[in-house]
Amino acid sequence: MAHITINQYLQQVYEAIDNHEGSFCAELLSFKHPHVANPRLQLASPEEKCQQVLEVPYDEMVAAHLRCTYAVSNHDFVEAYKCQTLVVQYPFVMFAVTLDLRIFANNAEQQLLRKGKGKLGDMLEKAAEQLMGCFRVCASDNRAGIDDSKKWGMLFLINQLFKIYFKINKLHLCKPLIRAIDSSNLKDDYSMAQRVTYKYYVGRKAMFDSDYKPAEEYLSFSFQHCHRSSQRNKRMILIYLLPVKMLLGHMPNHQLLRKYDLMQFADVTKAVSEGNLLLLNEALAKHETFFIRCGIFLILEKLKIITYRNLFKKVYQLLKTHQLPLDAFLVALKMMQVEEVDIDEVQCILANLICEGHIKGYISHQHQKLVVSKANPFPLLSSSS
Amino acid sequence: MNNKIASRRVSHSRRRGQPVERDWRQHHNQGVWREVQEERRQESIPRGVCLSMCPIRELQDREAQNLLHRFEVLSGTERERWPRADPSGVVKEYARPAAGKDSTRPSDLRPPAVLLKTVFYLVDNIAASPTLRPWTEVYDFVFDRLRSVRQDMIIQRVSGADCVAVLERTVRFLIYASYRLCGEPLRLYDPRINDTHLQESLSWLLECYTSGKHPNQEEFQALGLLYNLGSSRATQHTMELPERIRSSPVMHLALSVSRAFMERNPVRLLRLAHSLDFLQSCALHRHLVTCRRDLLLIYSHGHSSKNCRFPLHKLSHILALDVPLTNQLCQAHGVEVHGDSVVFSKTTFTEPEAGKLQCAHFHDLVDRKQRDLTVGSIIHGCT
């Protein structure tokens, strides 16, 4: 592949098309294939050669692909991206080509940013628009039989689109895609790898929308079915699964954290289960950059409520009475060095815990006491979330 | 195989004879290359040369067609059949871009220095005027003319300090207006339109802040966070700001308010709100409705007991409202008040009927902060 002439290459493409060898043809247009390193194919103006061997519209497509290899060899990713957008218009070699499109869009963005031009997200947004075009073609493919149907391309495209939307922070654009898959009768028949990716993104979206129970389901599925050898992917899923599970009251054990190199969660876990607000604040501050970069800092802050609940449960266990003076809670909070908290706020926090179902009881303002139920005043977290 | 290639060659030349398809594809490809050439033609960005607040042509046209605004008319000529234009008061109005209309004529565009001068005029002579009334009309005029200023900026691709100076005043004006006109009838003021333009201007402003140094950045990041309280997008954006900006006192306070909101601690939120300045309170004020409702809901559940009484004056203190207003708020939410005590019950709490609760009635907390501040100083930011 690295030594063939342009004519030999074009001949191979022509035969692949003629014999309906879609996957081979796709390889000949993919950047993962060695032919792209062949300098004889890296041409700035291959149009005439292509026209000589191939029919319309393949001549254009392949010409664009060859111009692309030329651009990539010159490290001009902006140019490469532009060429690739032309190639992408022909849906039957979609997979490889759209993947390359997204990767080039990414690289083109990096290049433009380095040169100080272009707004972050512009290139990726345009790539997304192209992909949506392909998506519509697939989704509306009602003609072909189920084996040939372009609908098989849908999940792959959707996953590509998800990646872009998450990167440019336009998550609301995911909704119509999710609806399309939900209403499709093929949804359980796609390859496991694609389904794992899909559920990963849908799970993250659910997290963002504060739907923690569905988020846990999706992310758990993704984690369990992710291939054993993809350590990196499993770790990525865990980064989002852990906070959700913690919010539902399930703390991870150290073994798991060590196995996937996620010790940043260790202090957070310890703080939450002990009701140690001070340690929680310290842990969040210490690994702030990591948590913010992953987009989970805000969710971890929600663990404060769980931490309050655990702290107050300890107060209850210490005092061994069902009529707890509000002052005791205030003292507990002050010991945790919570800033500027007074008795009114204590009441509010307790009232919130009661409202959320984490405490069974009521507050008597006149007696300045929290009166808890004699039976199970601190229900299990998983049952009240 | 050779035959196949031969026949292909023949069919190609036949195809070449059909110009339409070929041309279409060439045109389409050129569309992609157009962007490359666009960037290379930096010199073709329009540069305005109009040195007055309104292009002469437009002034003459509107005067001739009797389309001048009340504020643009030469005093003394208002009652005439054809009121005369006051050259020091006519301001270019916003016009929707239309086909066949060239909005890039340099004589119609105002350069950045003139745009800033225009904004100052709109703020000092119109928005802050102690005599022009009613303020809904003042708002309409300033809103429209500011929109035209932004349009000129977009066409000329204005950026940097000039752009920031205009946008900062625009954002302050729109935030102030969102508070002052809250509660006005829909035909006079539409809060959704104000919100749309406020969000657009704010996004643009925050975008400008990503390059260069801007002394007011913390102020506006905080305003953005308070105005968009509860929005995951806005909060995540703030979290990604550099440490030195996030740790400034004004951001620290805004983040504390945001945290209190996210943790559903309305007592803390309302207490922190006391420390906000007037404009920040304007930005926050529409969320106070939710905040107070949350407090009544939480307390209805947390203090739910037939025998318990909660002092009304205490509740009004926490809600930052006077007693009669607290009473009104309780009634709207189904919270029972007996004399000077409140009886909370989780079964009686209800959401208020749509339209029953007027945010404007509960503006006390914000009103008090205005004190001697003039509208001009609020919008220019010299408080």
PDB file of C-alpha atoms in Angstrom, chain B residues 32-187:
ATOM      1  CA  VAL B  32     -16.001  25.768   0.957  1.00  0.00           C
ATOM      2  CA  TRP B  33     -13.051  27.709  -0.409  1.00  0.00           C
ATOM      3  CA  ARG B  34     -14.960  30.939   0.050  1.00  0.00           C
ATOM      4  CA  GLU B  35     -14.269  30.819   3.743  1.00  0.00           C
ATOM      5  CA  VAL B  36     -10.547  30.681   3.105  1.00  0.00           C
ATOM      6  CA  GLN B  37     -10.737  33.746   0.922  1.00  0.00           C
ATOM      7  CA  GLU B  38     -12.960  35.464   3.494  1.00  0.00           C
ATOM      8  CA  GLU B  39     -10.234  35.342   6.062  1.00  0.00           C
ATOM      9  CA  ARG B  40      -7.708  36.628   3.546  1.00  0.00           C
ATOM     10  CA  ARG B  41      -9.822  39.669   2.757  1.00  0.00           C
ATOM     11  CA  GLN B  42      -9.422  41.418   6.106  1.00  0.00           C
ATOM     12  CA  GLU B  43      -9.429  44.745   4.308  1.00  0.00           C
ATOM     13  CA  SER B  44     -13.040  44.253   3.257  1.00  0.00           C
ATOM     14  CA  ILE B  45     -14.494  44.659   6.788  1.00  0.00           C
ATOM     15  CA  PRO B  46     -16.643  47.815   6.726  1.00  0.00           C
ATOM     16  CA  ARG B  47     -15.238  50.832   8.576  1.00  0.00           C
ATOM     17  CA  GLY B  48     -17.734  53.494   9.541  1.00  0.00           C
ATOM     18  CA  VAL B  49     -17.132  57.196   8.978  1.00  0.00           C
ATOM     19  CA  CYS B  50     -20.361  58.633  10.337  1.00  0.00           C
ATOM     20  CA  LEU B  51     -19.296  61.019  13.100  1.00  0.00           C
ATOM     21  CA  SER B  52     -22.735  61.845  14.451  1.00  0.00           C
ATOM     22  CA  MET B  53     -25.067  59.664  16.478  1.00  0.00           C
ATOM     23  CA  CYS B  54     -27.273  59.322  13.423  1.00  0.00           C
ATOM     24  CA  PRO B  55     -26.273  59.203   9.739  1.00  0.00           C
ATOM     25  CA  ILE B  56     -27.338  62.398   7.949  1.00  0.00           C
ATOM     26  CA  ARG B  57     -29.308  60.480   5.382  1.00  0.00           C
ATOM     27  CA  GLU B  58     -31.415  58.715   7.998  1.00  0.00           C
ATOM     28  CA  LEU B  59     -32.025  61.940   9.913  1.00  0.00           C
ATOM     29  CA  GLN B  60     -33.274  63.685   6.805  1.00  0.00           C
ATOM     30  CA  ASP B  61     -35.403  60.717   5.774  1.00  0.00           C
ATOM     31  CA  ARG B  62     -37.088  60.336   9.122  1.00  0.00           C
ATOM     32  CA  GLU B  63     -37.634  64.046   9.493  1.00  0.00           C
ATOM     33  CA  ALA B  64     -39.227  64.239   6.057  1.00  0.00           C
ATOM     34  CA  GLN B  65     -41.466  61.254   6.761  1.00  0.00           C
ATOM     35  CA  ASN B  66     -42.420  62.433  10.241  1.00  0.00           C
ATOM     36  CA  LEU B  67     -40.838  59.372  11.802  1.00  0.00           C
ATOM     37  CA  LEU B  68     -38.826  61.076  14.498  1.00  0.00           C
ATOM     38  CA  HIS B  69     -39.186  59.884  18.093  1.00  0.00           C
ATOM     39  CA  ARG B  70     -40.544  62.272  20.689  1.00  0.00           C
ATOM     40  CA  PHE B  71     -37.092  62.513  22.273  1.00  0.00           C
ATOM     41  CA  GLU B  72     -35.460  63.425  18.965  1.00  0.00           C
ATOM     42  CA  VAL B  73     -37.594  66.410  18.192  1.00  0.00           C
ATOM     43  CA  LEU B  74     -36.362  70.020  18.434  1.00  0.00           C
ATOM     44  CA  SER B  75     -38.035  71.538  21.446  1.00  0.00           C
ATOM     45  CA  GLY B  76     -40.626  74.087  20.420  1.00  0.00           C
ATOM     46  CA  THR B  77     -41.494  72.239  17.222  1.00  0.00           C
ATOM     47  CA  GLU B  78     -43.306  69.289  18.793  1.00  0.00           C
ATOM     48  CA  ARG B  79     -46.773  70.532  17.944  1.00  0.00           C
ATOM     49  CA  GLU B  80     -46.021  71.446  14.362  1.00  0.00           C
ATOM     50  CA  ARG B  81     -47.196  69.325  11.484  1.00  0.00           C
ATOM     51  CA  TRP B  82     -43.648  68.408  10.614  1.00  0.00           C
ATOM     52  CA  PRO B  83     -41.595  68.513  13.799  1.00  0.00           C
ATOM     53  CA  ARG B  84     -37.983  69.409  13.210  1.00  0.00           C
ATOM     54  CA  ALA B  85     -35.116  67.128  14.117  1.00  0.00           C
ATOM     55  CA  ASP B  86     -32.835  68.096  16.977  1.00  0.00           C
ATOM     56  CA  PRO B  87     -29.411  67.202  15.540  1.00  0.00           C
ATOM     57  CA  SER B  88     -27.986  66.685  18.998  1.00  0.00           C
ATOM     58  CA  GLY B  89     -30.758  64.277  19.883  1.00  0.00           C
ATOM     59  CA  VAL B  90     -31.380  62.076  16.867  1.00  0.00           C
ATOM     60  CA  VAL B  91     -29.934  58.591  17.258  1.00  0.00           C
ATOM     61  CA  LYS B  92     -29.662  55.915  14.593  1.00  0.00           C
ATOM     62  CA  GLU B  93     -32.453  53.441  15.081  1.00  0.00           C
ATOM     63  CA  TYR B  94     -32.300  49.671  14.804  1.00  0.00           C
ATOM     64  CA  ALA B  95     -33.267  48.345  11.371  1.00  0.00           C
ATOM     65  CA  ARG B  96     -33.647  44.685  10.541  1.00  0.00           C
ATOM     66  CA  PRO B  97     -31.180  43.655   7.793  1.00  0.00           C
ATOM     67  CA  ALA B  98     -33.161  43.255   4.577  1.00  0.00           C
ATOM     68  CA  ALA B  99     -32.489  41.887   1.117  1.00  0.00           C
ATOM     69  CA  GLY B 100     -31.393  44.553  -1.289  1.00  0.00           C
ATOM     70  CA  LYS B 101     -30.479  46.862   1.557  1.00  0.00           C
ATOM     71  CA  ASP B 102     -26.812  47.570   2.060  1.00  0.00           C
ATOM     72  CA  SER B 103     -26.119  47.920   5.756  1.00  0.00           C
ATOM     73  CA  THR B 104     -22.377  48.246   5.240  1.00  0.00           C
ATOM     74  CA  ARG B 105     -22.143  51.753   3.726  1.00  0.00           C
ATOM     75  CA  PRO B 106     -19.381  53.528   5.654  1.00  0.00           C
ATOM     76  CA  SER B 107     -21.361  56.755   5.769  1.00  0.00           C
ATOM     77  CA  ASP B 108     -24.095  54.933   7.656  1.00  0.00           C
ATOM     78  CA  LEU B 109     -21.824  53.248  10.174  1.00  0.00           C
ATOM     79  CA  ARG B 110     -20.511  54.882  13.316  1.00  0.00           C
ATOM     80  CA  PRO B 111     -16.903  54.152  14.357  1.00  0.00           C
ATOM     81  CA  PRO B 112     -16.269  52.804  17.889  1.00  0.00           C
ATOM     82  CA  ALA B 113     -15.522  56.214  19.449  1.00  0.00           C
ATOM     83  CA  VAL B 114     -18.830  57.597  18.205  1.00  0.00           C
ATOM     84  CA  LEU B 115     -20.646  54.481  19.370  1.00  0.00           C
ATOM     85  CA  LEU B 116     -19.342  54.985  22.876  1.00  0.00           C
ATOM     86  CA  LYS B 117     -20.328  58.649  22.752  1.00  0.00           C
ATOM     87  CA  THR B 118     -23.804  57.571  21.665  1.00  0.00           C
ATOM     88  CA  VAL B 119     -24.082  55.175  24.582  1.00  0.00           C
ATOM     89  CA  PHE B 120     -23.074  57.914  27.006  1.00  0.00           C
ATOM     90  CA  TYR B 121     -25.722  60.191  25.545  1.00  0.00           C
ATOM     91  CA  LEU B 122     -28.397  57.510  25.865  1.00  0.00           C
ATOM     92  CA  VAL B 123     -27.486  56.830  29.467  1.00  0.00           C
ATOM     93  CA  ASP B 124     -26.903  60.370  30.743  1.00  0.00           C
ATOM     94  CA  ASN B 125     -29.524  62.288  28.769  1.00  0.00           C
ATOM     95  CA  ILE B 126     -32.268  59.726  28.368  1.00  0.00           C
ATOM     96  CA  ALA B 127     -32.149  56.802  30.812  1.00  0.00           C
ATOM     97  CA  ALA B 128     -30.941  58.911  33.732  1.00  0.00           C
ATOM     98  CA  SER B 129     -33.040  61.957  32.887  1.00  0.00           C
ATOM     99  CA  PRO B 130     -35.054  63.146  35.891  1.00  0.00           C
ATOM    100  CA  THR B 131     -37.750  64.646  33.649  1.00  0.00           C
ATOM    101  CA  LEU B 132     -38.441  62.222  30.797  1.00  0.00           C
ATOM    102  CA  ARG B 133     -41.508  60.122  31.520  1.00  0.00           C
ATOM    103  CA  PRO B 134     -42.875  57.448  31.580  1.00  0.00           C
ATOM    104  CA  TRP B 135     -39.833  55.265  32.077  1.00  0.00           C
ATOM    105  CA  THR B 136     -41.333  52.511  29.932  1.00  0.00           C
ATOM    106  CA  GLU B 137     -41.033  54.869  26.988  1.00  0.00           C
ATOM    107  CA  VAL B 138     -37.512  55.867  28.027  1.00  0.00           C
ATOM    108  CA  TYR B 139     -36.666  52.161  28.182  1.00  0.00           C
ATOM    109  CA  ASP B 140     -38.104  51.468  24.721  1.00  0.00           C
ATOM    110  CA  PHE B 141     -36.061  54.240  23.152  1.00  0.00           C
ATOM    111  CA  VAL B 142     -32.789  53.364  24.875  1.00  0.00           C
ATOM    112  CA  PHE B 143     -33.322  49.636  24.260  1.00  0.00           C
ATOM    113  CA  ASP B 144     -33.800  50.175  20.536  1.00  0.00           C
ATOM    114  CA  ARG B 145     -30.947  52.609  20.099  1.00  0.00           C
ATOM    115  CA  LEU B 146     -28.561  50.391  22.046  1.00  0.00           C
ATOM    116  CA  ARG B 147     -29.543  47.529  19.790  1.00  0.00           C
ATOM    117  CA  SER B 148     -28.559  49.672  16.799  1.00  0.00           C
ATOM    118  CA  VAL B 149     -25.201  50.408  18.459  1.00  0.00           C
ATOM    119  CA  ARG B 150     -24.593  46.665  18.834  1.00  0.00           C
ATOM    120  CA  GLN B 151     -25.555  46.146  15.208  1.00  0.00           C
ATOM    121  CA  ASP B 152     -22.952  48.693  14.072  1.00  0.00           C
ATOM    122  CA  MET B 153     -20.400  46.892  16.247  1.00  0.00           C
ATOM    123  CA  ILE B 154     -21.206  43.525  14.689  1.00  0.00           C
ATOM    124  CA  ILE B 155     -20.976  44.808  11.117  1.00  0.00           C
ATOM    125  CA  GLN B 156     -17.635  46.445  11.806  1.00  0.00           C
ATOM    126  CA  ARG B 157     -16.391  43.496  13.869  1.00  0.00           C
ATOM    127  CA  VAL B 158     -15.545  45.759  16.773  1.00  0.00           C
ATOM    128  CA  SER B 159     -13.711  43.982  19.581  1.00  0.00           C
ATOM    129  CA  GLY B 160     -11.549  44.689  22.597  1.00  0.00           C
ATOM    130  CA  ALA B 161     -11.866  47.587  25.015  1.00  0.00           C
ATOM    131  CA  ASP B 162     -14.279  49.594  22.820  1.00  0.00           C
ATOM    132  CA  CYS B 163     -16.640  46.681  22.598  1.00  0.00           C
ATOM    133  CA  VAL B 164     -16.393  45.962  26.306  1.00  0.00           C
ATOM    134  CA  ALA B 165     -17.166  49.560  27.281  1.00  0.00           C
ATOM    135  CA  VAL B 166     -20.392  49.504  25.261  1.00  0.00           C
ATOM    136  CA  LEU B 167     -21.494  46.049  26.360  1.00  0.00           C
ATOM    137  CA  GLU B 168     -20.867  46.661  30.067  1.00  0.00           C
ATOM    138  CA  ARG B 169     -23.199  49.628  30.052  1.00  0.00           C
ATOM    139  CA  THR B 170     -25.751  47.725  27.990  1.00  0.00           C
ATOM    140  CA  VAL B 171     -25.789  44.847  30.454  1.00  0.00           C
ATOM    141  CA  ARG B 172     -26.097  47.158  33.455  1.00  0.00           C
ATOM    142  CA  PHE B 173     -28.955  49.014  31.779  1.00  0.00           C
ATOM    143  CA  LEU B 174     -30.855  45.830  30.939  1.00  0.00           C
ATOM    144  CA  ILE B 175     -30.375  44.407  34.437  1.00  0.00           C
ATOM    145  CA  TYR B 176     -31.559  47.643  36.021  1.00  0.00           C
ATOM    146  CA  ALA B 177     -34.554  47.707  33.676  1.00  0.00           C
ATOM    147  CA  SER B 178     -35.451  44.101  34.506  1.00  0.00           C
ATOM    148  CA  TYR B 179     -35.928  45.258  38.072  1.00  0.00           C
ATOM    149  CA  ARG B 180     -37.426  48.697  37.587  1.00  0.00           C
ATOM    150  CA  LEU B 181     -40.035  47.604  35.075  1.00  0.00           C
ATOM    151  CA  CYS B 182     -40.843  44.308  36.784  1.00  0.00           C
ATOM    152  CA  GLY B 183     -44.600  44.111  37.070  1.00  0.00           C
ATOM    153  CA  GLU B 184     -45.428  46.530  34.267  1.00  0.00           C
ATOM    154  CA  PRO B 185     -48.183  45.326  31.931  1.00  0.00           C
ATOM    155  CA  LEU B 186     -47.039  43.206  29.008  1.00  0.00           C
ATOM    156  CA  ARG B 187     -48.014  45.754  26.397  1.00  0.00           C
TER     157      ARG B 187
END
